[in-house]
CSV table of C-alpha atoms and ligand atoms in Angstrom, one decimal:
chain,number,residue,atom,x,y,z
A,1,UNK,CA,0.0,0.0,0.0
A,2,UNK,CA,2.6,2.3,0.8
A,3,UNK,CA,4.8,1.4,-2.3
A,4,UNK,CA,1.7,2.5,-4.1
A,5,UNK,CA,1.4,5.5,-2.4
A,6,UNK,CA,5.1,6.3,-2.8
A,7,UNK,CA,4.8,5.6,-6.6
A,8,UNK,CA,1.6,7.7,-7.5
A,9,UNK,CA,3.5,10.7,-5.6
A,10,UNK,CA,6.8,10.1,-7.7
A,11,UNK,CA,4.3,10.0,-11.0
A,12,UNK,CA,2.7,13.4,-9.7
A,13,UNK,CA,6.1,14.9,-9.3
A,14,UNK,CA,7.7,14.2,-12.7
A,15,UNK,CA,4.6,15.2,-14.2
A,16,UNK,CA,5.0,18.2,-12.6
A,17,UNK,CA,8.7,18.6,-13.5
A,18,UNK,CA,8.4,17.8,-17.1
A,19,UNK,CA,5.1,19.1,-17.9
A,20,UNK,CA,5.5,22.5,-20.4
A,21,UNK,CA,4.0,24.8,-21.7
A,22,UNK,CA,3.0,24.2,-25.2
A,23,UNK,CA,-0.4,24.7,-25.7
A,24,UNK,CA,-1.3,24.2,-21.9
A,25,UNK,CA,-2.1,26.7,-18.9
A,26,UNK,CA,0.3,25.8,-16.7
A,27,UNK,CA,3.5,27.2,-17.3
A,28,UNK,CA,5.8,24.1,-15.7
A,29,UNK,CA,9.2,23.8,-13.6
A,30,UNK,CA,12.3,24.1,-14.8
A,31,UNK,CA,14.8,21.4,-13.0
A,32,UNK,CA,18.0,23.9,-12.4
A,33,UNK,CA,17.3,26.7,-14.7
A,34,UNK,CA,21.0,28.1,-13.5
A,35,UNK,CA,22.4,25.3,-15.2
A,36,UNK,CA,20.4,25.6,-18.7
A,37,UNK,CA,20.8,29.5,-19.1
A,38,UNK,CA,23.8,31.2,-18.8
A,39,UNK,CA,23.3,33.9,-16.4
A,40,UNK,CA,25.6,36.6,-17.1
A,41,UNK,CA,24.8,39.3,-19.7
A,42,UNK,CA,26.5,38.2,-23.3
A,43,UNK,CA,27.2,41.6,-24.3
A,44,UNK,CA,26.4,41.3,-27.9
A,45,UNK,CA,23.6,39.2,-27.5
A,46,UNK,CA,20.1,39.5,-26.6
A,47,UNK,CA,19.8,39.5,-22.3
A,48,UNK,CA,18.4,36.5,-20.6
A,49,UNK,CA,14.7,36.0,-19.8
A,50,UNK,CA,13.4,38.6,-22.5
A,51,UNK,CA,10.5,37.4,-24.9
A,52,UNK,CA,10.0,39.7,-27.8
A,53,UNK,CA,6.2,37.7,-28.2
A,54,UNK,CA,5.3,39.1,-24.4
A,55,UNK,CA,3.4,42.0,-24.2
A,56,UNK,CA,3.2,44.3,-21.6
A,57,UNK,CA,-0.2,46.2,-19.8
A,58,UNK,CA,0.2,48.7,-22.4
A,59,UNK,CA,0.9,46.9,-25.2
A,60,UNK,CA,4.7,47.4,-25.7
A,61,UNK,CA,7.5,44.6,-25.6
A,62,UNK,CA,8.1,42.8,-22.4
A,63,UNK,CA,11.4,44.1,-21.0
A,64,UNK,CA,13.2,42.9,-18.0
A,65,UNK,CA,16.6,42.2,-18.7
A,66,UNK,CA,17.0,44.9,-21.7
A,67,UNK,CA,19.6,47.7,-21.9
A,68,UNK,CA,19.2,48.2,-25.3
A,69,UNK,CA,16.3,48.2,-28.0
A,70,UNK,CA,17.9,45.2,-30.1
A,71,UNK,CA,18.2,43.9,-27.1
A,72,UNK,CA,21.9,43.3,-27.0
A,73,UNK,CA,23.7,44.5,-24.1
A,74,UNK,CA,26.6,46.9,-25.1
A,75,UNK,CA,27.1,48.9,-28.3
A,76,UNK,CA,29.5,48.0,-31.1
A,77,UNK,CA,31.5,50.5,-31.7
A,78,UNK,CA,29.8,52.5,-34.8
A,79,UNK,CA,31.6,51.1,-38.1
A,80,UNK,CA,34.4,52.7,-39.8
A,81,UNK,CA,35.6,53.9,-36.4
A,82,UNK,CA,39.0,53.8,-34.8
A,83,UNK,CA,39.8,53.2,-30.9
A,84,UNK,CA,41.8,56.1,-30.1
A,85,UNK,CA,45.6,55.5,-29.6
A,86,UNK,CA,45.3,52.2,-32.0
A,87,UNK,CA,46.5,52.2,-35.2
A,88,UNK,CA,45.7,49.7,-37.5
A,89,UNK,CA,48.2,47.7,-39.6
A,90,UNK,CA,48.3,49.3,-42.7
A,91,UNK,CA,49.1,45.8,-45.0
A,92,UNK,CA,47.1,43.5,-46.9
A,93,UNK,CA,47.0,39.9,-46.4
A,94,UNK,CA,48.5,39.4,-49.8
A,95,UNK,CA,52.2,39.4,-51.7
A,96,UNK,CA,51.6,42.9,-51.8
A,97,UNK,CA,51.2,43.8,-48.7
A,98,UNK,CA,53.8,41.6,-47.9
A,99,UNK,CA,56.7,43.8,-50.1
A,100,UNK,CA,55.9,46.9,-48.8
A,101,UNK,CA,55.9,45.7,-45.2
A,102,UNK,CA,59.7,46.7,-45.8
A,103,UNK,CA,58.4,50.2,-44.5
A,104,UNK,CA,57.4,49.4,-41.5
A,105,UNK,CA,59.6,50.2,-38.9
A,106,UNK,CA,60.2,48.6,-35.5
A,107,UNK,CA,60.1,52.0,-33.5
A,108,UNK,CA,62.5,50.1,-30.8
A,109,UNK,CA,65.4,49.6,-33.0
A,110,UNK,CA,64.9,51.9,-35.9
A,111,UNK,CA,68.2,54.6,-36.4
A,112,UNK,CA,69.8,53.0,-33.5
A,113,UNK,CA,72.9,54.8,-33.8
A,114,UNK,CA,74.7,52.5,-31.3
A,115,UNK,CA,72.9,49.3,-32.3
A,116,UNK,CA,72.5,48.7,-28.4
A,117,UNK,CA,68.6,47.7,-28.4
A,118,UNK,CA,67.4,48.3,-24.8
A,119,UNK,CA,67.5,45.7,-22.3
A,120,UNK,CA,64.4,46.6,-20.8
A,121,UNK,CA,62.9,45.7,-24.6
A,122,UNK,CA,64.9,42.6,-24.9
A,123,UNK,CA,63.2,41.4,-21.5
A,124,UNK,CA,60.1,41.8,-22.2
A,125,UNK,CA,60.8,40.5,-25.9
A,126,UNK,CA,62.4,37.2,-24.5
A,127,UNK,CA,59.7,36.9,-22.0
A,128,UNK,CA,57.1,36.8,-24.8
A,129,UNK,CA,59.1,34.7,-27.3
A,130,UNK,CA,59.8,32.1,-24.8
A,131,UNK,CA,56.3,31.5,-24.4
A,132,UNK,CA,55.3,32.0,-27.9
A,133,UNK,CA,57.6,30.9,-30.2
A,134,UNK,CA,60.3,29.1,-29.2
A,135,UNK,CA,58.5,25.9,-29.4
A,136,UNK,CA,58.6,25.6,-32.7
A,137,UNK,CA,61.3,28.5,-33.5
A,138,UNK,CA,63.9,27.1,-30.8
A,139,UNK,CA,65.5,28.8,-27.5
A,140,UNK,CA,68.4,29.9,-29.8
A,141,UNK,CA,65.8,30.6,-33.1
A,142,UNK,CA,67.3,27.6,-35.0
A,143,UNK,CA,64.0,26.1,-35.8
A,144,UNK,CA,64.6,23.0,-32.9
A,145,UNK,CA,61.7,24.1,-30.5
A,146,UNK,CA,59.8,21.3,-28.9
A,147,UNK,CA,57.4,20.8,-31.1
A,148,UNK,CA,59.5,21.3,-34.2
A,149,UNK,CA,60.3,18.2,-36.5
A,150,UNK,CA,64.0,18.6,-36.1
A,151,UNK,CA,62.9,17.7,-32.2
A,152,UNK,CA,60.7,14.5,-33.2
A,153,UNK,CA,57.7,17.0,-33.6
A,154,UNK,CA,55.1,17.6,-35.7
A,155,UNK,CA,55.6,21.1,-37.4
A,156,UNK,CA,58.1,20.8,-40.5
A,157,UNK,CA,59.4,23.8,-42.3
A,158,UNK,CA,60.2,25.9,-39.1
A,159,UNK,CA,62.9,28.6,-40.1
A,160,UNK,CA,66.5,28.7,-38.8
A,161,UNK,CA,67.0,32.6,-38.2
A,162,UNK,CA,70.6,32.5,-39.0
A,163,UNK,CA,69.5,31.4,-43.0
A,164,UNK,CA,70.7,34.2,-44.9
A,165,UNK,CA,67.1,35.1,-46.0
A,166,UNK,CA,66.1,35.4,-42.2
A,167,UNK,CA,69.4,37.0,-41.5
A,168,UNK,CA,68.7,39.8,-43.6
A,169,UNK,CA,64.9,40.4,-43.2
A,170,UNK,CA,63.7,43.3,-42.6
A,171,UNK,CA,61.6,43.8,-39.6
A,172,UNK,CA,58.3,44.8,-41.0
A,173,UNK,CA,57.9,41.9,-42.6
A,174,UNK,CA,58.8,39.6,-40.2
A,175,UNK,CA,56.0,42.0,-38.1
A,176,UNK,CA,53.7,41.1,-41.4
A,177,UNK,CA,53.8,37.5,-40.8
A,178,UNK,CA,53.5,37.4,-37.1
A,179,UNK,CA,50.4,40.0,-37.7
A,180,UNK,CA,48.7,37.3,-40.0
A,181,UNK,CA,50.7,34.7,-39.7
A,182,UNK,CA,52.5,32.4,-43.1
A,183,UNK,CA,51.5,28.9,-44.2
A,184,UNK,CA,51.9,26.7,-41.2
A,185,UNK,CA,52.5,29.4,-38.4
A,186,UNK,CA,49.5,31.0,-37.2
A,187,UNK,CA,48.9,34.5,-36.6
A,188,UNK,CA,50.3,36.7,-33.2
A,189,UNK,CA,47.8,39.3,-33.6
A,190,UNK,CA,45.8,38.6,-30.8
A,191,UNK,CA,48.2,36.6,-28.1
A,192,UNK,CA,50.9,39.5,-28.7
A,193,UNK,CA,49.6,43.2,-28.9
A,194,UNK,CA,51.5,45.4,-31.4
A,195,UNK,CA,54.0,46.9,-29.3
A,196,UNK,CA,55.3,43.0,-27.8
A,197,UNK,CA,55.5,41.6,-31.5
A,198,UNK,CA,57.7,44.3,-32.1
A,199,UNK,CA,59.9,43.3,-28.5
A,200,UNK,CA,60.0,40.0,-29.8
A,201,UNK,CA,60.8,40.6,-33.0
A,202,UNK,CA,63.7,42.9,-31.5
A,203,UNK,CA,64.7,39.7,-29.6
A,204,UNK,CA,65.0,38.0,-32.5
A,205,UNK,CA,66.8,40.7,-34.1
A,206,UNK,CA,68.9,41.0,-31.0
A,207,UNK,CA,70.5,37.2,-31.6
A,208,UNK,CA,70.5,37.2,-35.1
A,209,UNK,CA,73.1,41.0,-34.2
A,210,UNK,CA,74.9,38.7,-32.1
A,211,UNK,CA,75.7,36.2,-35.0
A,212,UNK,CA,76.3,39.0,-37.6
A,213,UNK,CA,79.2,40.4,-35.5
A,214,UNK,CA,80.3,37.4,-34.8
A,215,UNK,CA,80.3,35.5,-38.1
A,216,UNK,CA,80.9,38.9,-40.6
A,217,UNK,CA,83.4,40.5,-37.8
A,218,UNK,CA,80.6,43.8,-37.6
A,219,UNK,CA,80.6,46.4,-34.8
A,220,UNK,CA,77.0,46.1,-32.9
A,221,UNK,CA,75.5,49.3,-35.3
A,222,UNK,CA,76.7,47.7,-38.4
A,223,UNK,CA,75.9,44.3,-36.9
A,224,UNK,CA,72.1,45.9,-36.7
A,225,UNK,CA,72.1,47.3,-39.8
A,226,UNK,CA,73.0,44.0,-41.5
A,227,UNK,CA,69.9,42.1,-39.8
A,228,UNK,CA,67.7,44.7,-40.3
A,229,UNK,CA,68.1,43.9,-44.9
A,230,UNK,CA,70.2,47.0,-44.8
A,231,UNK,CA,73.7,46.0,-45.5
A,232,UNK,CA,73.7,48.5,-48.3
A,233,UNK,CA,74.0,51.7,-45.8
A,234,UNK,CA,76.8,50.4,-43.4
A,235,UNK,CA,79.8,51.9,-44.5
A,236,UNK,CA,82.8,50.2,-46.1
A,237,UNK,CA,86.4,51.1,-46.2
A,238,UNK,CA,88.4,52.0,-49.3
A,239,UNK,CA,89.2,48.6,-49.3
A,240,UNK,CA,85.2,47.5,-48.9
A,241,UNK,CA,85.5,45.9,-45.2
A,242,UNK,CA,81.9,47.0,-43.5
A,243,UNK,CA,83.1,49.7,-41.2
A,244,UNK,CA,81.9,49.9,-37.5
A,245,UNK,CA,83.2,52.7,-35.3
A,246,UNK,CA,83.6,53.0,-31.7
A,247,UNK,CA,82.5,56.9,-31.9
A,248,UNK,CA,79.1,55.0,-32.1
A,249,UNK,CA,79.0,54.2,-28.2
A,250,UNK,CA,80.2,57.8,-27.2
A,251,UNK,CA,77.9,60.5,-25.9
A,252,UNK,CA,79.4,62.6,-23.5
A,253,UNK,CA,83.2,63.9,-24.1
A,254,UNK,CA,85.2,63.5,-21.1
A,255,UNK,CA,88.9,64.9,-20.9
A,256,UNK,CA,91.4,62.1,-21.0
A,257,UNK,CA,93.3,60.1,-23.7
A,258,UNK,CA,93.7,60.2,-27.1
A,259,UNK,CA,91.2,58.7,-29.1
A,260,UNK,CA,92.0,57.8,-32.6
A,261,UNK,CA,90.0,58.4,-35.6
A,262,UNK,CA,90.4,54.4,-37.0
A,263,UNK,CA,88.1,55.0,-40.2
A,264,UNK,CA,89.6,58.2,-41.6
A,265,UNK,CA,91.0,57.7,-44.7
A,266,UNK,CA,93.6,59.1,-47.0
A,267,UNK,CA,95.3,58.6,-50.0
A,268,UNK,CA,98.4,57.2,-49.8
A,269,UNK,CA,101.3,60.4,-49.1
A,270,UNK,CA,98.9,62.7,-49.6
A,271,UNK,CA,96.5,65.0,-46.9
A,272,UNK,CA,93.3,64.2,-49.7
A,273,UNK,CA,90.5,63.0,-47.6
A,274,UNK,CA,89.0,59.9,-49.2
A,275,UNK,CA,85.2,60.1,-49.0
A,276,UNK,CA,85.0,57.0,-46.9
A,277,UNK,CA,85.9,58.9,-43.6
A,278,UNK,CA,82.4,61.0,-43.8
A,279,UNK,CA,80.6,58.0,-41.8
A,280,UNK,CA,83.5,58.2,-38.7
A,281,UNK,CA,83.7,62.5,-39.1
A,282,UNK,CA,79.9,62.7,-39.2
A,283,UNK,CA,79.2,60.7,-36.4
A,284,UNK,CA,82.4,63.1,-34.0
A,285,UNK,CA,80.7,66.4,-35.5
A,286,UNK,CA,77.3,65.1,-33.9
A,287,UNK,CA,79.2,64.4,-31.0
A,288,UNK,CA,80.9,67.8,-30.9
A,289,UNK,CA,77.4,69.3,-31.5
A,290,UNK,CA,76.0,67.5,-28.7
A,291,UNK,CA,79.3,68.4,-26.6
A,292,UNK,CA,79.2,72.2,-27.4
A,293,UNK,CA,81.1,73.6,-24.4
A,294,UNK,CA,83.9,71.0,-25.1
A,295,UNK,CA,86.5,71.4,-26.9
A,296,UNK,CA,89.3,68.8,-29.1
A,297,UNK,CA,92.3,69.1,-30.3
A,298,UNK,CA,92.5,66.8,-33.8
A,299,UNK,CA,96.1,65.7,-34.4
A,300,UNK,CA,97.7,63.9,-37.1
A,301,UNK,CA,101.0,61.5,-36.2
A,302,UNK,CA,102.8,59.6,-39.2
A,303,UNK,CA,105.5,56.6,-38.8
A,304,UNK,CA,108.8,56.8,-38.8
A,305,UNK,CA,109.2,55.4,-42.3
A,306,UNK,CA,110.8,59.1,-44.7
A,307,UNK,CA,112.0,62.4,-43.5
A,308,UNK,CA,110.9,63.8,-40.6
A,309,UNK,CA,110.3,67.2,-41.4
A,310,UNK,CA,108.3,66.0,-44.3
A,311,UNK,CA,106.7,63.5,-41.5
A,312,UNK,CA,105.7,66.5,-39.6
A,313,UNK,CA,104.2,68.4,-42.9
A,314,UNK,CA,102.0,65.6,-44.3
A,315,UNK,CA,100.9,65.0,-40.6
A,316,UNK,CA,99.7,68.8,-40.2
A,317,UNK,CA,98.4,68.6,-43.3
A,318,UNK,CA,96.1,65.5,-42.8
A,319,UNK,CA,95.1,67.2,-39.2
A,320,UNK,CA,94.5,70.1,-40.9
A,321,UNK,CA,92.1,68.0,-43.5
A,322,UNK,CA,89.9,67.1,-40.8
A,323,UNK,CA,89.9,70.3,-38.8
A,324,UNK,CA,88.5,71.7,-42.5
A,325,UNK,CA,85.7,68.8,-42.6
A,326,UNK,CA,84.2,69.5,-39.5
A,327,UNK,CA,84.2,73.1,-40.4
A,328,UNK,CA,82.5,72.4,-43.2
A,329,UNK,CA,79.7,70.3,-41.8
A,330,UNK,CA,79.1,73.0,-39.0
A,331,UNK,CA,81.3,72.7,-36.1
A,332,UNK,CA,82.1,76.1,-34.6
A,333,UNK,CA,85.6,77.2,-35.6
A,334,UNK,CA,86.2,77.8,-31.7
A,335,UNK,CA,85.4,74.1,-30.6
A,336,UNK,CA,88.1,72.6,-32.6
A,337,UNK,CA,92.2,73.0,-33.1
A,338,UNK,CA,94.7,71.1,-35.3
A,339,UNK,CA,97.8,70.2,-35.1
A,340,UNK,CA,100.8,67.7,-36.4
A,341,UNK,CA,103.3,65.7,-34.5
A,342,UNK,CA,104.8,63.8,-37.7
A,343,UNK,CA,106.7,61.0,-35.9
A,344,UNK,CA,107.4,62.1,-32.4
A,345,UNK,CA,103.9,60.2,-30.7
A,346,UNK,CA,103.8,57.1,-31.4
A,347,UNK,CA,101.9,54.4,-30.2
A,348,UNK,CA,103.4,51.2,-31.0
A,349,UNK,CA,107.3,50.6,-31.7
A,350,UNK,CA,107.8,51.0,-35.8
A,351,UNK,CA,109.2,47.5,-35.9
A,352,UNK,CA,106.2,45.7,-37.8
A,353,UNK,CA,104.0,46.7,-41.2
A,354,UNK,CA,100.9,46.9,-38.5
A,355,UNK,CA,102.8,48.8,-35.9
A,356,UNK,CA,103.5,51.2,-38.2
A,357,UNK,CA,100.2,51.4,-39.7
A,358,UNK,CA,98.9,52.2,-35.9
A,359,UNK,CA,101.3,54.8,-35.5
A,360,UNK,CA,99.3,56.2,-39.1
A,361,UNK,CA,96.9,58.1,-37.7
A,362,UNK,CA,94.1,61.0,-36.6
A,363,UNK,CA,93.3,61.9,-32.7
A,364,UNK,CA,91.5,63.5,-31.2
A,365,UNK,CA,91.6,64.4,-27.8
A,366,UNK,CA,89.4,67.0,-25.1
A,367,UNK,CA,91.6,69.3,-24.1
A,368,UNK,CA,88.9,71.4,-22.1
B,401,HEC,C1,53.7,26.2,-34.5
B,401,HEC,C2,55.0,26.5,-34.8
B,401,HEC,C3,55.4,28.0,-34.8
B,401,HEC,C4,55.3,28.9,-33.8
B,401,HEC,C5,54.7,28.7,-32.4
B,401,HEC,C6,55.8,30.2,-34.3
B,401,HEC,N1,56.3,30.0,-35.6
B,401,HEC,FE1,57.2,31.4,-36.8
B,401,HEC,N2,57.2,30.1,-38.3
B,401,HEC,C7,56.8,28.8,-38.3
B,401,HEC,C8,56.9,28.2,-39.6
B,401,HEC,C9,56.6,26.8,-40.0
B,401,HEC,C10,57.5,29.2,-40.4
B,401,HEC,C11,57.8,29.1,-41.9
B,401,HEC,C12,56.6,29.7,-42.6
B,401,HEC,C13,56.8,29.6,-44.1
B,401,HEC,O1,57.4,30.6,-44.6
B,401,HEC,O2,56.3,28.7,-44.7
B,401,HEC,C14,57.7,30.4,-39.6
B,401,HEC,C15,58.2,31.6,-40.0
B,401,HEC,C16,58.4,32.6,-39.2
B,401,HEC,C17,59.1,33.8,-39.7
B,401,HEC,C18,59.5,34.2,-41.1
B,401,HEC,C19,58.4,34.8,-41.8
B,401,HEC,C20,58.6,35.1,-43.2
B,401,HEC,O3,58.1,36.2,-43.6
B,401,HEC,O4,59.1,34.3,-43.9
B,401,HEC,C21,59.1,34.7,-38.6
B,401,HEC,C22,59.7,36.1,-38.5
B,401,HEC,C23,58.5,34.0,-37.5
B,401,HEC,N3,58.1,32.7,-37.9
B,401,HEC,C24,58.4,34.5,-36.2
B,401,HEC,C25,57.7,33.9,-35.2
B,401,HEC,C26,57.4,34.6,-34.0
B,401,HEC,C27,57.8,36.0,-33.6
B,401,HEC,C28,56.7,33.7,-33.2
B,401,HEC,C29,56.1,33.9,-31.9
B,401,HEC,C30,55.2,35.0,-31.7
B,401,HEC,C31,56.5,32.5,-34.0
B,401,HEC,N4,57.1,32.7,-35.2
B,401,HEC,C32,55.9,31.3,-33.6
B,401,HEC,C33,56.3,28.1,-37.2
B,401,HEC,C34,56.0,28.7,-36.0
């Protein structure tokens, strides 16, 4: 009897439970409605609980959850508009676009003078490429990350950024393909925001420096220059060695020692300036510009090779060469002084062909 009892009120209950609405009165039970509707608002999607077909007293739409009209609970931004401070990438997804992503420019290591990226960049670009892509691109970037096939993985056809062709690309389109990604690799644009794939990809430049000055022998701003597809610009030497120049890491001028003038260039016995000494002179007139209350002596020394009052003639000459350079290109006529010492400083004994080629030279030095 009881069983019976117990099994009409179970039958009464999932009648209850299950019974709906269609076409009845009753309007029936839900069993956990939290777990069937989501309750939080979906901000482009119409509100929970609203019914377009119920209509109020007065004859308008039932609204209880509504902030909108369409229902939907924030705006989209009007079209055609731009959030302000964002810029959008200016490439297609094409070949095209692709070329003249040459243009773009990393604003981190773009006219670098020194070539030194900053560390605090480098951090945060190791940080991100470490997570990112070094399981396919490597630790090091030659293409042996985990999931790589040179590492038993599945990904084939992962670069090695010392290739020539990755050497030498240019950062806005290596900033292209991250953006939209390239054949297997998919695209960065919304796990990196614009200014960390530039970090990384100053990372990346940063190692692939590192390999360039070792392997090609370049200072770091030449060494940048190279990586960046722009071995073209970096200076070469009468006898076409890329030229890298320490005046690159100076900024303020301190008195002290001598400091020679290693890419200025002449013909041989002669004061004549060869133009392949502009690159060193420009970079000590910006740093005479930049010094304006200092002021340098330039001095010219020869070997002991000749006559020594001809010595002392050629080296006043090529002093004076220099002295007229800088002129030329601005520097105040009160900032600067020349003079020659022939043979009488030199800095290594004339015993060897190098020794004497070291004692060949153009100082300058702060005098106050
Ligand atoms: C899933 C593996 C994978 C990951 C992760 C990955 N890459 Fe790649 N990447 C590739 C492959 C494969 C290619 C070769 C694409 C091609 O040219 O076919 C490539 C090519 C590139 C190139 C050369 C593009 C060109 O224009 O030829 C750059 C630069 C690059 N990746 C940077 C990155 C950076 C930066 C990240 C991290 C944000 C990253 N990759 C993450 C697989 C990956």
């Amino acid at each position: 009897m009881y069983r019976l009892i117990l099994i009409f009120l179970a039958l009464i209950a999932i009648f209850y439970i299950f019974r709906c609405k269609a076409g009845g009165e009753f309007p029936g039970r839900e069993y956990m409605p939290d777990m069937a509707h989501s309750r939080p608002y979906d901000v482009y999607y119409p509100g929970p609980g609203t019914n377009s077909d119920i209509l109020n007293e007065s004859g308008a739409q039932e609204v209880d959850y509504l902030l909108f009209k369409d229902r939907t609970t924030a705006r989209k931004p009007v079209e055609g508009t731009i959030a302000r401070g964002y810029a959008p990438y200016p490439y297609n997804n094409n070949e095209e676009g692709y070329e003249a992503s040459v243009a773009y420019q990393n604003p981190y290591t773009a006219n670098l003078k020194s070539g030194e990226i900053p560390k605090d960049v480098l951090d945060v670009g190791k940080e991100k490429y470490d997570v990112y892509c070094g399981v396919c691109h490597g630790a090091k970037g030659e293409g042996d990350g985990s999931i790589s096939i040179l590492s038993g993985g599945p990904y084939a056809g992962v670069p090695n950024y010392y290739a020539d062709t990755y050497m030498e690309m240019p950062e806005g389109k290596m900033f292209h393909s991250v953006h939209y990604g390239r054949n297997d690799m998919g695209s960065y644009a919304s796990q990196l925001t614009k200014d960390e794939r530039w970090k990384v990809i100053a990372y990346i430049k940063s190692m692939q420096q590192k390999k360039a000055m070792d392997q090609k022998k370049l200072g770091k701003a030449a060494a940048l220059m190279y990586v960046q597809g722009n071995k073209a610009s970096i200076p070469t030497s009468p006898t076409g060695e890329f030229i890298s120049s320490k005046l690159t890491s100076i900024d303020k001028l301190e008195k002290g020692k001598a400091i020679t003038l290693d890419n200025v260039f002449f013909d041989t016995g002669s004061a004549n300036l060869r133009a392949e000494s502009y690159y060193e002179l420009n970079l000590l007139k910006d740093i005479l510009t930049n010094n304006a209350g200092s002021r340098v002596e330039i001095s010219g020394h020869t070997d002991n090779a000749g006559n020594p009052a001809s010595n002392l003639t050629l080296s006043q000459r090529r002093a004076s060469a220099v002295f007229n350079y800088l002129l030329s290109q601005g520097v105040g006529e009160g900032q600067v002084t020349a003079q020659g010492y022939g043979e009488a400083r030199p800095v290594a004994p004339n015993d060897t062909p190098e020794n004497m080629q070291k004692n060949r030279r153009v100082d300058f030095e702060v005098i106050d």
